[in-house]
Short mmCIF file of N, CA and C in Angstrom, two decimals:
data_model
loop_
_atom_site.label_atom_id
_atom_site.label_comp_id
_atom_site.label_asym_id
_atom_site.label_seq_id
_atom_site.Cartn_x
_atom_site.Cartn_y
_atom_site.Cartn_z
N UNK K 6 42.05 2.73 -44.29
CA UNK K 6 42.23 3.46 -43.05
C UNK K 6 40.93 4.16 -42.65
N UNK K 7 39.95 4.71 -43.28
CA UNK K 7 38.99 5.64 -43.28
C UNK K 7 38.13 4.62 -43.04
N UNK K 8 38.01 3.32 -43.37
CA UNK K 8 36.97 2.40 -43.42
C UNK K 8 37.10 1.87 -41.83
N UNK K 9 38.25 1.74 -41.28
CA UNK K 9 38.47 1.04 -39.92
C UNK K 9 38.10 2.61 -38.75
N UNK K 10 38.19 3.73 -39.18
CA UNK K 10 37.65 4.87 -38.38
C UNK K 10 36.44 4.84 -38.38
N UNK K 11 36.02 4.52 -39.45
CA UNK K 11 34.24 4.33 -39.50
C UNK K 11 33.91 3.62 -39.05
N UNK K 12 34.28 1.89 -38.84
CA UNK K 12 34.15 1.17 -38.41
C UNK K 12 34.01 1.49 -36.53
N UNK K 13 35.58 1.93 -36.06
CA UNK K 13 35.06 2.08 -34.80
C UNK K 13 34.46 2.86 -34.39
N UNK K 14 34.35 4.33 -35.13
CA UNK K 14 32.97 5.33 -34.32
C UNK K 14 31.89 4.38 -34.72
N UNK K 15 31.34 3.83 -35.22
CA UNK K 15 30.06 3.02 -35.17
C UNK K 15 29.99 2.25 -34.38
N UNK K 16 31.23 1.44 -33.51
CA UNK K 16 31.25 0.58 -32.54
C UNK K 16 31.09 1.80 -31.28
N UNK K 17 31.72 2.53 -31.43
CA UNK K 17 31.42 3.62 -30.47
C UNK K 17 30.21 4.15 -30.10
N UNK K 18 30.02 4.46 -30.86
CA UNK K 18 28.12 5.25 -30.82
C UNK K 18 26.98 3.69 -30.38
N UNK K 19 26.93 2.66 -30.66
CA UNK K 19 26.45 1.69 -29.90
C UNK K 19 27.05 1.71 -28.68
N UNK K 20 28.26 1.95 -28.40
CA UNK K 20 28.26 1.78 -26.65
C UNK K 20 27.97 3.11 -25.93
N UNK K 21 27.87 4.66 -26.74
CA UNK K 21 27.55 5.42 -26.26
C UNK K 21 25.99 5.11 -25.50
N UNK K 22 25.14 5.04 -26.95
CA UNK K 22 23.75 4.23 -26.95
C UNK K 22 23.47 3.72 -25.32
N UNK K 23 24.60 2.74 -25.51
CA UNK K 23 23.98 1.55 -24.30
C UNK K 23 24.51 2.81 -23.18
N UNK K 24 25.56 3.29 -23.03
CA UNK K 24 25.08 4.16 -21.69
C UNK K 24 24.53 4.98 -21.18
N UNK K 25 23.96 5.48 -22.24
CA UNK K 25 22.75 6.49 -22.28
C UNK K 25 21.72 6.20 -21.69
N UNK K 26 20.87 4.61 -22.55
CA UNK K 26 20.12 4.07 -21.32
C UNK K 26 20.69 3.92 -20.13
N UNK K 27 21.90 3.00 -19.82
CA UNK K 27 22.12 3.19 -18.11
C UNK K 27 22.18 4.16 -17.50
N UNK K 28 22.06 5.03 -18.25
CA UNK K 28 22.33 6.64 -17.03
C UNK K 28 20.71 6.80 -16.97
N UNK K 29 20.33 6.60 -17.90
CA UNK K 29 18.24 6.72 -17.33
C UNK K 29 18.00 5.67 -16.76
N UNK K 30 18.09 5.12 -16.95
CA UNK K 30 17.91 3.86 -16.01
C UNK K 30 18.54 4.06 -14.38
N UNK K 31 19.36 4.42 -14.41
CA UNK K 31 19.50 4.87 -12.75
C UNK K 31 19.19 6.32 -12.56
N UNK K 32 19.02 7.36 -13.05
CA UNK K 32 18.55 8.34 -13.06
C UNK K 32 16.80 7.71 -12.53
N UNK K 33 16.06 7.18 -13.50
CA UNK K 33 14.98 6.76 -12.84
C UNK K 33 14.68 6.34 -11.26
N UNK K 34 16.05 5.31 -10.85
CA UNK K 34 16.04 5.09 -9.87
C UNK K 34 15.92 5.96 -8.79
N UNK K 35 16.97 7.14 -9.25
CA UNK K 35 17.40 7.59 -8.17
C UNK K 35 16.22 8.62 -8.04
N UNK K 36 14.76 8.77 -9.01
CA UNK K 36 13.79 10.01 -8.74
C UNK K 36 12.93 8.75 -7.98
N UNK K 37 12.90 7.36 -7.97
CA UNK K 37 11.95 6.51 -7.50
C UNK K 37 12.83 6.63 -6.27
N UNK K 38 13.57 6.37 -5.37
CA UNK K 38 14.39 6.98 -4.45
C UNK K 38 13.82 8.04 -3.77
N UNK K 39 13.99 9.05 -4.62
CA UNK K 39 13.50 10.39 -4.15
C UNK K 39 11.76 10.57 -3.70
N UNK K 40 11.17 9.89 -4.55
CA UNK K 40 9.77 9.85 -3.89
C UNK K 40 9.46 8.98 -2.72
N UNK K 41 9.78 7.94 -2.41
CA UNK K 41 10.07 7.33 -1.01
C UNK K 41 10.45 7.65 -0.48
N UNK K 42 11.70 8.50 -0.49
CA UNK K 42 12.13 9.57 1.12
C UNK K 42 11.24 10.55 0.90
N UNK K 43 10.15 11.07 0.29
CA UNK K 43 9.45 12.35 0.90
C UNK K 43 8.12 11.37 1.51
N UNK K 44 8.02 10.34 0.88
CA UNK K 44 6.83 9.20 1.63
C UNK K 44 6.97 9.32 2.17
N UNK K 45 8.18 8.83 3.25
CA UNK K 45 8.91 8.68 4.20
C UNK K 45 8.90 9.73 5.15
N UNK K 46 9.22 10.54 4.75
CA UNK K 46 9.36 11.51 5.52
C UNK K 46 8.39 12.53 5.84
N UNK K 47 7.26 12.50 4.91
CA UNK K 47 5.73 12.91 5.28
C UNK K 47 5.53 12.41 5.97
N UNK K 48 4.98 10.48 5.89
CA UNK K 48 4.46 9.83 7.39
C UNK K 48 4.76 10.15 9.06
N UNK K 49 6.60 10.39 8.92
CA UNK K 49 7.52 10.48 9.81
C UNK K 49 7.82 11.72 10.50
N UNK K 50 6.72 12.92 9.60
CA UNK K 50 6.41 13.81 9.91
C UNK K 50 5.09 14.35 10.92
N UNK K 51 4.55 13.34 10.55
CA UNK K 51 2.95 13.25 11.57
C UNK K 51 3.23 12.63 12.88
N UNK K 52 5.05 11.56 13.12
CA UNK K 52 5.20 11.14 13.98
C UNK K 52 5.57 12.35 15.69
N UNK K 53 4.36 11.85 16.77
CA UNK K 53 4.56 12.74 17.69
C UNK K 53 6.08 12.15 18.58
N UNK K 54 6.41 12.62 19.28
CA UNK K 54 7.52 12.39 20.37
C UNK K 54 6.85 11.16 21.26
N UNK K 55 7.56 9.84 21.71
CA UNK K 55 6.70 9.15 22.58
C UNK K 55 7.16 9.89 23.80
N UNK K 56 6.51 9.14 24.45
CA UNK K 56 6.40 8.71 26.03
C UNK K 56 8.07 8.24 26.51
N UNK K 57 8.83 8.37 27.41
CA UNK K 57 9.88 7.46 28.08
C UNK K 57 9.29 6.84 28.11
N UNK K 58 9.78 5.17 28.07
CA UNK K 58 9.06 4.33 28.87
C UNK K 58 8.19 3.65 28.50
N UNK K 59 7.50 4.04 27.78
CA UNK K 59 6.52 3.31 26.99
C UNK K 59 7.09 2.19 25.76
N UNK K 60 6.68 1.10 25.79
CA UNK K 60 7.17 -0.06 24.47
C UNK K 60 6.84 -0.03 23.53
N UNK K 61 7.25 -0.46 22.62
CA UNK K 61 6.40 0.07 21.11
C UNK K 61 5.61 -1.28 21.49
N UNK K 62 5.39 -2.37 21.85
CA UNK K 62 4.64 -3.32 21.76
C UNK K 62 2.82 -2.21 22.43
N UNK K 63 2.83 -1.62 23.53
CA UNK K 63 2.04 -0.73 24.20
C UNK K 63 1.48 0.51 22.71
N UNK K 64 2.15 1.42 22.07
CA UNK K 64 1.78 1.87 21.23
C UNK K 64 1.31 1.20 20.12
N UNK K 65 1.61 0.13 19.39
CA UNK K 65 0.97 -0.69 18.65
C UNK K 65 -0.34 -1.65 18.93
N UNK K 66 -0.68 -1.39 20.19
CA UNK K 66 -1.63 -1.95 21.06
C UNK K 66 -1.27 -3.44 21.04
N UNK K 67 0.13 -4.35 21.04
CA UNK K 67 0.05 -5.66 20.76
C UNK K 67 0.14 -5.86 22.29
N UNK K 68 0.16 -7.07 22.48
CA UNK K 68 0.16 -7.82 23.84
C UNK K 68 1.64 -7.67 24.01
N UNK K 69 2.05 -7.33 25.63
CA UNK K 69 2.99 -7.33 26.16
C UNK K 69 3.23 -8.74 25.92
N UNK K 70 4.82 -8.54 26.64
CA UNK K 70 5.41 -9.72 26.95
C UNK K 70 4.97 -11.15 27.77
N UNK K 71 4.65 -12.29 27.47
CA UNK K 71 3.71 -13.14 28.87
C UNK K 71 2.06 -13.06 28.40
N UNK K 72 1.56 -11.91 28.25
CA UNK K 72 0.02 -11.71 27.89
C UNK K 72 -0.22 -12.55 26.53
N UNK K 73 -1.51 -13.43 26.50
CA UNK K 73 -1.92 -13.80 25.86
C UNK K 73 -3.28 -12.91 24.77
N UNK K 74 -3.32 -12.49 23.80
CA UNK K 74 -4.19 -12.14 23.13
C UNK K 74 -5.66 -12.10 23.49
N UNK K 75 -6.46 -12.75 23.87
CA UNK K 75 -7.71 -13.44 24.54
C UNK K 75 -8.04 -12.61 25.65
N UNK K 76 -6.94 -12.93 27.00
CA UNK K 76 -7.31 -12.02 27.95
C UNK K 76 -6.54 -10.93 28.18
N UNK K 77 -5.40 -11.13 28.38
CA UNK K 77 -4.30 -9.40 28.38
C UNK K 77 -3.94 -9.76 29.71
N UNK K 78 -4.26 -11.18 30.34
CA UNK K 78 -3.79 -11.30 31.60
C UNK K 78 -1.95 -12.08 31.23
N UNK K 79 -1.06 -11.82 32.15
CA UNK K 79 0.25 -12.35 32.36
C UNK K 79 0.19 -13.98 32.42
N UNK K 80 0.81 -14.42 32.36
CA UNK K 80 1.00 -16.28 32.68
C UNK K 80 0.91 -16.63 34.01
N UNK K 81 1.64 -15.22 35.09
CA UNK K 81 1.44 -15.37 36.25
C UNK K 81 0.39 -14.96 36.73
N UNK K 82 -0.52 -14.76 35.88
CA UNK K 82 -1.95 -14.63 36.54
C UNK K 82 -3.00 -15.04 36.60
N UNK K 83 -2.76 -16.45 35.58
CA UNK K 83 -4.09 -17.43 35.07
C UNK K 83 -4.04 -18.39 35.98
#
């Protein structure tokens, strides 16, 4: 009887074991988590208010819609 109690706290304490790592193991996660939302939210902090109206294609300086790269003229204008 004493031998099969021993038996399973020893099966026990290996699965304690193994969840011990899983709880650091997402514990890690969740501080790698945590440093990307203050990334995040530093960058997003330097962000000013736009313009109405304005496209993000215009703030990213890419070519509108129709404009070709080269000239910045429309299709209806070549």
């Amino acid at each position: 009887m004493l031998g099969a109690a021993k038996t399973e706290f020893n099966k026990y304490s290996v699965v304690l074991d193994k969840l011990a790592k899983q709880l650091e193991t997402a514990q890690n996660t969740v501080s790698e988590a945590g440093v990307r939302t203050r990334a995040v939210s530093k960058s997003l902090s330097k962000v000013e208010e736009l313009e109405v109206g304005v496209s993000s294609a215009e703030i990213l300086g890419l070519p509108l819609a129709g404009e070709t790269e080269d000239d910045g003229l429309t299709s209806e204008e070549d």
